[in-house]
Structure formats: C-alpha cells, structure tokens
Amino acid sequence: MIDLRSDTMTKPTPGMLKAMMSAEVGDDVFGEDPTVNELEARTAALFGMEAALYCPTGTMSNQVAIKAHTRPGDEVICDQSAHVYQYEGGGIAFHSGAQVKLLPGDLGRIDAAQIAAAINPDDLHKARTSLVCLENTSNRGGGSCYEIEAIKSIRALCDEKGLSLHLDGARLFNALVATGEKPASFGQLFHSISVCLNKGLGCPIGSVLLGTGAFIRQARRVRKVFGGGMRQAGYMAAAGLYALDNHIERLADDHRHAKQIAAALKKTDYIAGALPVETNIIIAEIKAPWQPAQISAKLKERNILALPISPTQIRMVLHLGVTDEMVERLEKELPALVD
Ligand SMILES: *Cc1c(COP(=O)(O)O)cnc(C)c1O
C-alpha cells in the first residue's frame, strides 16, 4: 500500500520506537519530565525563542496560542483557507470567543497590504483586531511557502498596529528545507510559532508551541484548562527529539518525490493541472468527466491511496513512509491508470 492521503499516516521508525521505549520520564504537569523539558528547550533554542510548550496536537497548540493572544470579542485575521479557521472545529469561536476576518490570499499566503486594509479602526462599533495568523507551508495552498521578506513586512505592520503575529507552522520544517531559510529567522519574526512533529517529521503525536517566557507561562495555563496537561509525556517527546535529529534533512526526499509524482500526473489523461509543487503536497485538478472519487477508487484498486479534497481536486502528500521504489512504481502506474 502506498498511502498518500496525508503526512500524518507515518508510523514510528525502529530507531524512533527505540528512543521512545528508552525515554526517561516524570510527571510533566509537575515540570518533572526530563525528556519533555529537553524537547521544549531544544526546540526553543533551535528557533532562538525563549520558551516552548509541548502539546498533544497542532490543533491544541494553535488554539492555545490564539486563546493566549486574544480576549473574547477580538478579531483574528487569517487567510480564507487557514487550518485555524477551516479545520479546527470552530475552535477560535469555541475557545477564545473571538471572531475571524478572512482574506483571499495567494495559495494560502496573505500580504501586508491586505492585512493593513483589514485591521479595524479604534471604534467602539468594531471588534478589536488583535491577532494575525499565518500558515507556512500552506496546506490548502498545496504546500506553498512564504517569502521571508513578505513576513518581515507583515511583522512591521503588526508592530505598528500593536497586533500579535502567530505562525501555524505545522509544516514549517518543510518550508525551511525547501527555501534554505534558518529557523532563527522565523523565531525573530513571530510572537508565537506552532510546529507539528506528527506530520512529515514522523512522530505519532505532538506539536511544540514557541514564544516568550511570559507567553509560554500563560499558554501552559491555557493548555491545562484545555485538558492538555500530560503526565509521563516523555515517551512521546522522545520521538520528537529523535525526529529533530534524524527526520529534518530527509524532508528534501519528500519534496523530490512530490515533484516526480506531479510530473507523472501531468502526463495522464485524467489530470487537468496541479498547483505549483513547492514542498511535499500535490493538489491536482481532475479533468472532467472524471471525478476525484472515481480516480481515488481506481488508485485504490492498485493499492495507492489519495484524498479527494474538493469536487474537482485530489491531494497526495509525501512522507517518510514513501520510498524511492514506491515513487518509481507510481511513475509507471499513474499514466496507465484509466486506459
Ligand atoms: C495538521 C495541521 C495542523 C494540526 O493538526 P493536528 O492533527 O491537530 O496535529 C495545523 N495546521 C495545519 C496547516 C495542518 O496541516
């Protein structure tokens, strides 16, 4: 089976499992899990940020950040396709009592001029704009990456207007590997960053929220309120440490595989086109009269799993469970799928 539905489909590698099984643990709510403490300290240092908080999911990490940055009745600005708005169960309203202003970005990327025009004036009729959320890479943008200069302009605007800037960096390591930017450049530009360990980095669970010491102290309270205070979480955090050591550089393989598969898809009769492939995600447009569900059924007959994500699109995501040999098989089988 070649499972391309999501980069969450990974299972721990033997090396990762070994690291997990031999982790030193303690009660993390008491601050006594040495492995969680090490993961938090190392991730914070990597991004040049003061502190970090280990969370079970990226959704919790984003929502904890939004709660810690806002007050009820505030307004949050993000792209219309943002995960924090589309795929977190209405969490911004549910947890933070905040409302959202959606912007039509370019493949999930919004710019400073759009944001400037969307910030509410200081007027008692209006919601108080307090937070901007960016997503890098953008999931629904097909794994698109921000230019660092664009983020610098956004941060300058946020400073001028007194707004906080949060990054949903579920796939930030994919962006770093693809663009060659340094983690610390991102650490300087955001008030908070959420990075997922359970996507391309191959951990079973886990995300890390980064910010200032004061912000993370507040976030730690919020995580507890959300039910995310975990005990011997070091068994999971050990997977994160292992991934930081072993699974970052290999993301380049996923990016190469994605380009190879996208090239094979372009030769087929059932694909009309695809979003630009910048990292590990392929979003392809199915050519009528074919339907995404029909194509994914055909793929499944050949033990290939892909996800229909809209009435016209299918998604494939690369990860460490996909080998060179599997990609070679895809290059042969995809063009012959619907003869
Ligand atoms: C997967 C994802 C998350 C968080 O997902 P969890 O499944 O809750 O860990 C957040 N943002 C983006 C863009 C994602 O793709």
JSON list of C-alpha atoms in Angstrom, two decimals, residues 127-257:
[
{"chain": "A", "resi": 127, "resn": "ALA", "atom": "CA", "xyz": [-14.22, 44.24, 17.07]},
{"chain": "A", "resi": 128, "resn": "ARG", "atom": "CA", "xyz": [-10.71, 44.85, 18.37]},
{"chain": "A", "resi": 129, "resn": "THR", "atom": "CA", "xyz": [-8.26, 43.38, 15.85]},
{"chain": "A", "resi": 130, "resn": "SER", "atom": "CA", "xyz": [-5.58, 41.73, 17.97]},
{"chain": "A", "resi": 131, "resn": "LEU", "atom": "CA", "xyz": [-4.00, 38.84, 16.10]},
{"chain": "A", "resi": 132, "resn": "VAL", "atom": "CA", "xyz": [-2.79, 37.83, 12.63]},
{"chain": "A", "resi": 133, "resn": "CYS", "atom": "CA", "xyz": [-2.28, 34.12, 11.89]},
{"chain": "A", "resi": 134, "resn": "LEU", "atom": "CA", "xyz": [-0.12, 32.94, 9.00]},
{"chain": "A", "resi": 135, "resn": "GLU", "atom": "CA", "xyz": [0.32, 29.34, 7.81]},
{"chain": "A", "resi": 136, "resn": "ASN", "atom": "CA", "xyz": [3.67, 28.14, 6.38]},
{"chain": "A", "resi": 137, "resn": "THR", "atom": "CA", "xyz": [3.64, 25.96, 4.43]},
{"chain": "A", "resi": 138, "resn": "SER", "atom": "CA", "xyz": [0.00, 26.45, 3.47]},
{"chain": "A", "resi": 139, "resn": "ASN", "atom": "CA", "xyz": [-1.89, 23.15, 3.48]},
{"chain": "A", "resi": 140, "resn": "ARG", "atom": "CA", "xyz": [-4.69, 24.17, 1.09]},
{"chain": "A", "resi": 141, "resn": "GLY", "atom": "CA", "xyz": [-2.22, 26.25, -0.89]},
{"chain": "A", "resi": 142, "resn": "GLY", "atom": "CA", "xyz": [-0.60, 22.95, -1.90]},
{"chain": "A", "resi": 143, "resn": "GLY", "atom": "CA", "xyz": [2.39, 23.30, 0.41]},
{"chain": "A", "resi": 144, "resn": "SER", "atom": "CA", "xyz": [3.25, 26.84, -0.72]},
{"chain": "A", "resi": 145, "resn": "CYS", "atom": "CA", "xyz": [5.95, 28.80, 1.17]},
{"chain": "A", "resi": 146, "resn": "TYR", "atom": "CA", "xyz": [6.09, 32.45, 2.23]},
{"chain": "A", "resi": 147, "resn": "GLU", "atom": "CA", "xyz": [8.99, 34.66, 1.15]},
{"chain": "A", "resi": 148, "resn": "ILE", "atom": "CA", "xyz": [10.75, 35.82, 4.31]},
{"chain": "A", "resi": 149, "resn": "GLU", "atom": "CA", "xyz": [10.60, 39.44, 3.07]},
{"chain": "A", "resi": 150, "resn": "ALA", "atom": "CA", "xyz": [6.79, 39.24, 2.90]},
{"chain": "A", "resi": 151, "resn": "ILE", "atom": "CA", "xyz": [6.71, 38.09, 6.52]},
{"chain": "A", "resi": 152, "resn": "LYS", "atom": "CA", "xyz": [9.04, 40.95, 7.54]},
{"chain": "A", "resi": 153, "resn": "SER", "atom": "CA", "xyz": [6.56, 43.46, 6.07]},
{"chain": "A", "resi": 154, "resn": "ILE", "atom": "CA", "xyz": [3.71, 41.78, 7.94]},
{"chain": "A", "resi": 155, "resn": "ARG", "atom": "CA", "xyz": [5.64, 41.87, 11.23]},
{"chain": "A", "resi": 156, "resn": "ALA", "atom": "CA", "xyz": [6.45, 45.57, 10.75]},
{"chain": "A", "resi": 157, "resn": "LEU", "atom": "CA", "xyz": [2.74, 46.25, 10.23]},
{"chain": "A", "resi": 158, "resn": "CYS", "atom": "CA", "xyz": [1.82, 44.21, 13.33]},
{"chain": "A", "resi": 159, "resn": "ASP", "atom": "CA", "xyz": [4.37, 46.18, 15.41]},
{"chain": "A", "resi": 160, "resn": "GLU", "atom": "CA", "xyz": [2.97, 49.48, 14.13]},
{"chain": "A", "resi": 161, "resn": "LYS", "atom": "CA", "xyz": [-0.62, 48.46, 14.90]},
{"chain": "A", "resi": 162, "resn": "GLY", "atom": "CA", "xyz": [0.05, 46.61, 18.16]},
{"chain": "A", "resi": 163, "resn": "LEU", "atom": "CA", "xyz": [-1.05, 43.19, 16.84]},
{"chain": "A", "resi": 164, "resn": "SER", "atom": "CA", "xyz": [0.34, 39.78, 17.72]},
{"chain": "A", "resi": 165, "resn": "LEU", "atom": "CA", "xyz": [1.61, 37.54, 14.92]},
{"chain": "A", "resi": 166, "resn": "HIS", "atom": "CA", "xyz": [1.19, 33.75, 15.18]},
{"chain": "A", "resi": 167, "resn": "LEU", "atom": "CA", "xyz": [2.54, 31.16, 12.77]},
{"chain": "A", "resi": 168, "resn": "ASP", "atom": "CA", "xyz": [0.76, 27.87, 12.19]},
{"chain": "A", "resi": 169, "resn": "GLY", "atom": "CA", "xyz": [3.97, 26.11, 11.23]},
{"chain": "A", "resi": 170, "resn": "ALA", "atom": "CA", "xyz": [2.52, 22.60, 11.05]},
{"chain": "A", "resi": 171, "resn": "ARG", "atom": "CA", "xyz": [4.91, 22.07, 8.12]},
{"chain": "A", "resi": 172, "resn": "LEU", "atom": "CA", "xyz": [7.44, 24.79, 8.90]},
{"chain": "A", "resi": 173, "resn": "PHE", "atom": "CA", "xyz": [10.33, 22.36, 8.59]},
{"chain": "A", "resi": 174, "resn": "ASN", "atom": "CA", "xyz": [9.22, 21.58, 5.03]},
{"chain": "A", "resi": 175, "resn": "ALA", "atom": "CA", "xyz": [9.38, 25.31, 4.28]},
{"chain": "A", "resi": 176, "resn": "LEU", "atom": "CA", "xyz": [12.81, 25.65, 5.91]},
{"chain": "A", "resi": 177, "resn": "VAL", "atom": "CA", "xyz": [14.23, 22.72, 3.93]},
{"chain": "A", "resi": 178, "resn": "ALA", "atom": "CA", "xyz": [12.68, 23.94, 0.66]},
{"chain": "A", "resi": 179, "resn": "THR", "atom": "CA", "xyz": [13.78, 27.59, 0.97]},
{"chain": "A", "resi": 180, "resn": "GLY", "atom": "CA", "xyz": [17.04, 27.21, 2.91]},
{"chain": "A", "resi": 181, "resn": "GLU", "atom": "CA", "xyz": [15.88, 29.79, 5.48]},
{"chain": "A", "resi": 182, "resn": "LYS", "atom": "CA", "xyz": [17.09, 29.40, 9.06]},
{"chain": "A", "resi": 183, "resn": "PRO", "atom": "CA", "xyz": [14.74, 28.54, 11.95]},
{"chain": "A", "resi": 184, "resn": "ALA", "atom": "CA", "xyz": [16.01, 31.57, 13.90]},
{"chain": "A", "resi": 185, "resn": "SER", "atom": "CA", "xyz": [14.83, 33.92, 11.12]},
{"chain": "A", "resi": 186, "resn": "PHE", "atom": "CA", "xyz": [11.31, 32.70, 11.81]},
{"chain": "A", "resi": 187, "resn": "GLY", "atom": "CA", "xyz": [11.81, 32.88, 15.57]},
{"chain": "A", "resi": 188, "resn": "GLN", "atom": "CA", "xyz": [12.61, 36.58, 15.23]},
{"chain": "A", "resi": 189, "resn": "LEU", "atom": "CA", "xyz": [9.53, 37.37, 13.17]},
{"chain": "A", "resi": 190, "resn": "PHE", "atom": "CA", "xyz": [6.70, 35.78, 15.13]},
{"chain": "A", "resi": 191, "resn": "HIS", "atom": "CA", "xyz": [5.32, 36.26, 18.64]},
{"chain": "A", "resi": 192, "resn": "SER", "atom": "CA", "xyz": [4.41, 32.57, 18.62]},
{"chain": "A", "resi": 193, "resn": "ILE", "atom": "CA", "xyz": [5.02, 29.57, 16.38]},
{"chain": "A", "resi": 194, "resn": "SER", "atom": "CA", "xyz": [3.36, 26.16, 16.41]},
{"chain": "A", "resi": 195, "resn": "VAL", "atom": "CA", "xyz": [5.37, 23.35, 14.78]},
{"chain": "A", "resi": 196, "resn": "CYS", "atom": "CA", "xyz": [3.96, 19.86, 14.26]},
{"chain": "A", "resi": 197, "resn": "LEU", "atom": "CA", "xyz": [6.05, 16.78, 14.95]},
{"chain": "A", "resi": 198, "resn": "ASN", "atom": "CA", "xyz": [3.25, 14.43, 13.81]},
{"chain": "A", "resi": 199, "resn": "LYS", "atom": "CA", "xyz": [3.37, 15.39, 10.10]},
{"chain": "A", "resi": 200, "resn": "GLY", "atom": "CA", "xyz": [6.45, 14.94, 7.93]},
{"chain": "A", "resi": 201, "resn": "LEU", "atom": "CA", "xyz": [8.68, 14.54, 10.97]},
{"chain": "A", "resi": 202, "resn": "GLY", "atom": "CA", "xyz": [7.02, 11.17, 11.55]},
{"chain": "A", "resi": 203, "resn": "CYS", "atom": "CA", "xyz": [6.07, 11.28, 15.26]},
{"chain": "A", "resi": 204, "resn": "PRO", "atom": "CA", "xyz": [2.89, 9.54, 16.43]},
{"chain": "A", "resi": 205, "resn": "ILE", "atom": "CA", "xyz": [1.73, 12.68, 18.23]},
{"chain": "A", "resi": 206, "resn": "GLY", "atom": "CA", "xyz": [2.99, 16.07, 19.27]},
{"chain": "A", "resi": 207, "resn": "SER", "atom": "CA", "xyz": [3.42, 19.72, 18.44]},
{"chain": "A", "resi": 208, "resn": "VAL", "atom": "CA", "xyz": [5.52, 22.41, 20.04]},
{"chain": "A", "resi": 209, "resn": "LEU", "atom": "CA", "xyz": [4.37, 25.96, 20.72]},
{"chain": "A", "resi": 210, "resn": "LEU", "atom": "CA", "xyz": [7.13, 28.59, 20.89]},
{"chain": "A", "resi": 211, "resn": "GLY", "atom": "CA", "xyz": [7.13, 32.12, 22.29]},
{"chain": "A", "resi": 212, "resn": "THR", "atom": "CA", "xyz": [8.47, 34.40, 25.02]},
{"chain": "A", "resi": 213, "resn": "GLY", "atom": "CA", "xyz": [8.77, 33.12, 28.57]},
{"chain": "A", "resi": 214, "resn": "ALA", "atom": "CA", "xyz": [5.74, 35.16, 29.68]},
{"chain": "A", "resi": 215, "resn": "PHE", "atom": "CA", "xyz": [3.66, 33.98, 26.72]},
{"chain": "A", "resi": 216, "resn": "ILE", "atom": "CA", "xyz": [4.51, 30.32, 27.30]},
{"chain": "A", "resi": 217, "resn": "ARG", "atom": "CA", "xyz": [3.69, 30.63, 31.04]},
{"chain": "A", "resi": 218, "resn": "GLN", "atom": "CA", "xyz": [0.22, 31.84, 30.01]},
{"chain": "A", "resi": 219, "resn": "ALA", "atom": "CA", "xyz": [-0.03, 29.17, 27.31]},
{"chain": "A", "resi": 220, "resn": "ARG", "atom": "CA", "xyz": [0.82, 26.49, 29.88]},
{"chain": "A", "resi": 221, "resn": "ARG", "atom": "CA", "xyz": [-2.17, 27.60, 31.97]},
{"chain": "A", "resi": 222, "resn": "VAL", "atom": "CA", "xyz": [-4.41, 27.51, 28.90]},
{"chain": "A", "resi": 223, "resn": "ARG", "atom": "CA", "xyz": [-3.14, 24.06, 27.90]},
{"chain": "A", "resi": 224, "resn": "LYS", "atom": "CA", "xyz": [-4.12, 22.80, 31.36]},
{"chain": "A", "resi": 225, "resn": "VAL", "atom": "CA", "xyz": [-7.60, 24.36, 31.02]},
{"chain": "A", "resi": 226, "resn": "PHE", "atom": "CA", "xyz": [-7.98, 22.64, 27.63]},
{"chain": "A", "resi": 227, "resn": "GLY", "atom": "CA", "xyz": [-7.15, 19.30, 29.26]},
{"chain": "A", "resi": 228, "resn": "GLY", "atom": "CA", "xyz": [-3.73, 19.09, 27.65]},
{"chain": "A", "resi": 229, "resn": "GLY", "atom": "CA", "xyz": [-1.57, 18.80, 30.77]},
{"chain": "A", "resi": 230, "resn": "MET", "atom": "CA", "xyz": [0.04, 15.40, 30.22]},
{"chain": "A", "resi": 231, "resn": "ARG", "atom": "CA", "xyz": [1.93, 13.26, 32.73]},
{"chain": "A", "resi": 232, "resn": "GLN", "atom": "CA", "xyz": [4.75, 10.94, 31.51]},
{"chain": "A", "resi": 233, "resn": "ALA", "atom": "CA", "xyz": [4.65, 12.52, 28.06]},
{"chain": "A", "resi": 234, "resn": "GLY", "atom": "CA", "xyz": [8.39, 11.98, 27.68]},
{"chain": "A", "resi": 235, "resn": "TYR", "atom": "CA", "xyz": [7.71, 8.70, 25.85]},
{"chain": "A", "resi": 236, "resn": "MET", "atom": "CA", "xyz": [6.17, 10.82, 23.09]},
{"chain": "A", "resi": 237, "resn": "ALA", "atom": "CA", "xyz": [8.57, 13.74, 23.42]},
{"chain": "A", "resi": 238, "resn": "ALA", "atom": "CA", "xyz": [11.44, 11.28, 22.84]},
{"chain": "A", "resi": 239, "resn": "ALA", "atom": "CA", "xyz": [10.01, 10.68, 19.37]},
{"chain": "A", "resi": 240, "resn": "GLY", "atom": "CA", "xyz": [10.17, 14.45, 18.82]},
{"chain": "A", "resi": 241, "resn": "LEU", "atom": "CA", "xyz": [13.82, 14.65, 19.85]},
{"chain": "A", "resi": 242, "resn": "TYR", "atom": "CA", "xyz": [14.61, 11.70, 17.58]},
{"chain": "A", "resi": 243, "resn": "ALA", "atom": "CA", "xyz": [12.81, 13.42, 14.69]},
{"chain": "A", "resi": 244, "resn": "LEU", "atom": "CA", "xyz": [14.72, 16.68, 15.21]},
{"chain": "A", "resi": 245, "resn": "ASP", "atom": "CA", "xyz": [17.97, 14.70, 14.94]},
{"chain": "A", "resi": 246, "resn": "ASN", "atom": "CA", "xyz": [17.03, 12.35, 12.11]},
{"chain": "A", "resi": 247, "resn": "HIS", "atom": "CA", "xyz": [14.00, 13.41, 10.10]},
{"chain": "A", "resi": 248, "resn": "ILE", "atom": "CA", "xyz": [14.50, 17.03, 9.06]},
{"chain": "A", "resi": 249, "resn": "GLU", "atom": "CA", "xyz": [17.05, 16.84, 6.25]},
{"chain": "A", "resi": 250, "resn": "ARG", "atom": "CA", "xyz": [15.24, 13.89, 4.69]},
{"chain": "A", "resi": 251, "resn": "LEU", "atom": "CA", "xyz": [12.22, 16.12, 4.01]},
{"chain": "A", "resi": 252, "resn": "ALA", "atom": "CA", "xyz": [14.11, 17.03, 0.81]},
{"chain": "A", "resi": 253, "resn": "ASP", "atom": "CA", "xyz": [13.42, 13.45, -0.36]},
{"chain": "A", "resi": 254, "resn": "ASP", "atom": "CA", "xyz": [9.69, 14.04, 0.11]},
{"chain": "A", "resi": 255, "resn": "HIS", "atom": "CA", "xyz": [9.93, 17.25, -1.93]},
{"chain": "A", "resi": 256, "resn": "ARG", "atom": "CA", "xyz": [11.81, 15.46, -4.73]},
{"chain": "A", "resi": 257, "resn": "HIS", "atom": "CA", "xyz": [9.24, 12.64, -4.68]}
]
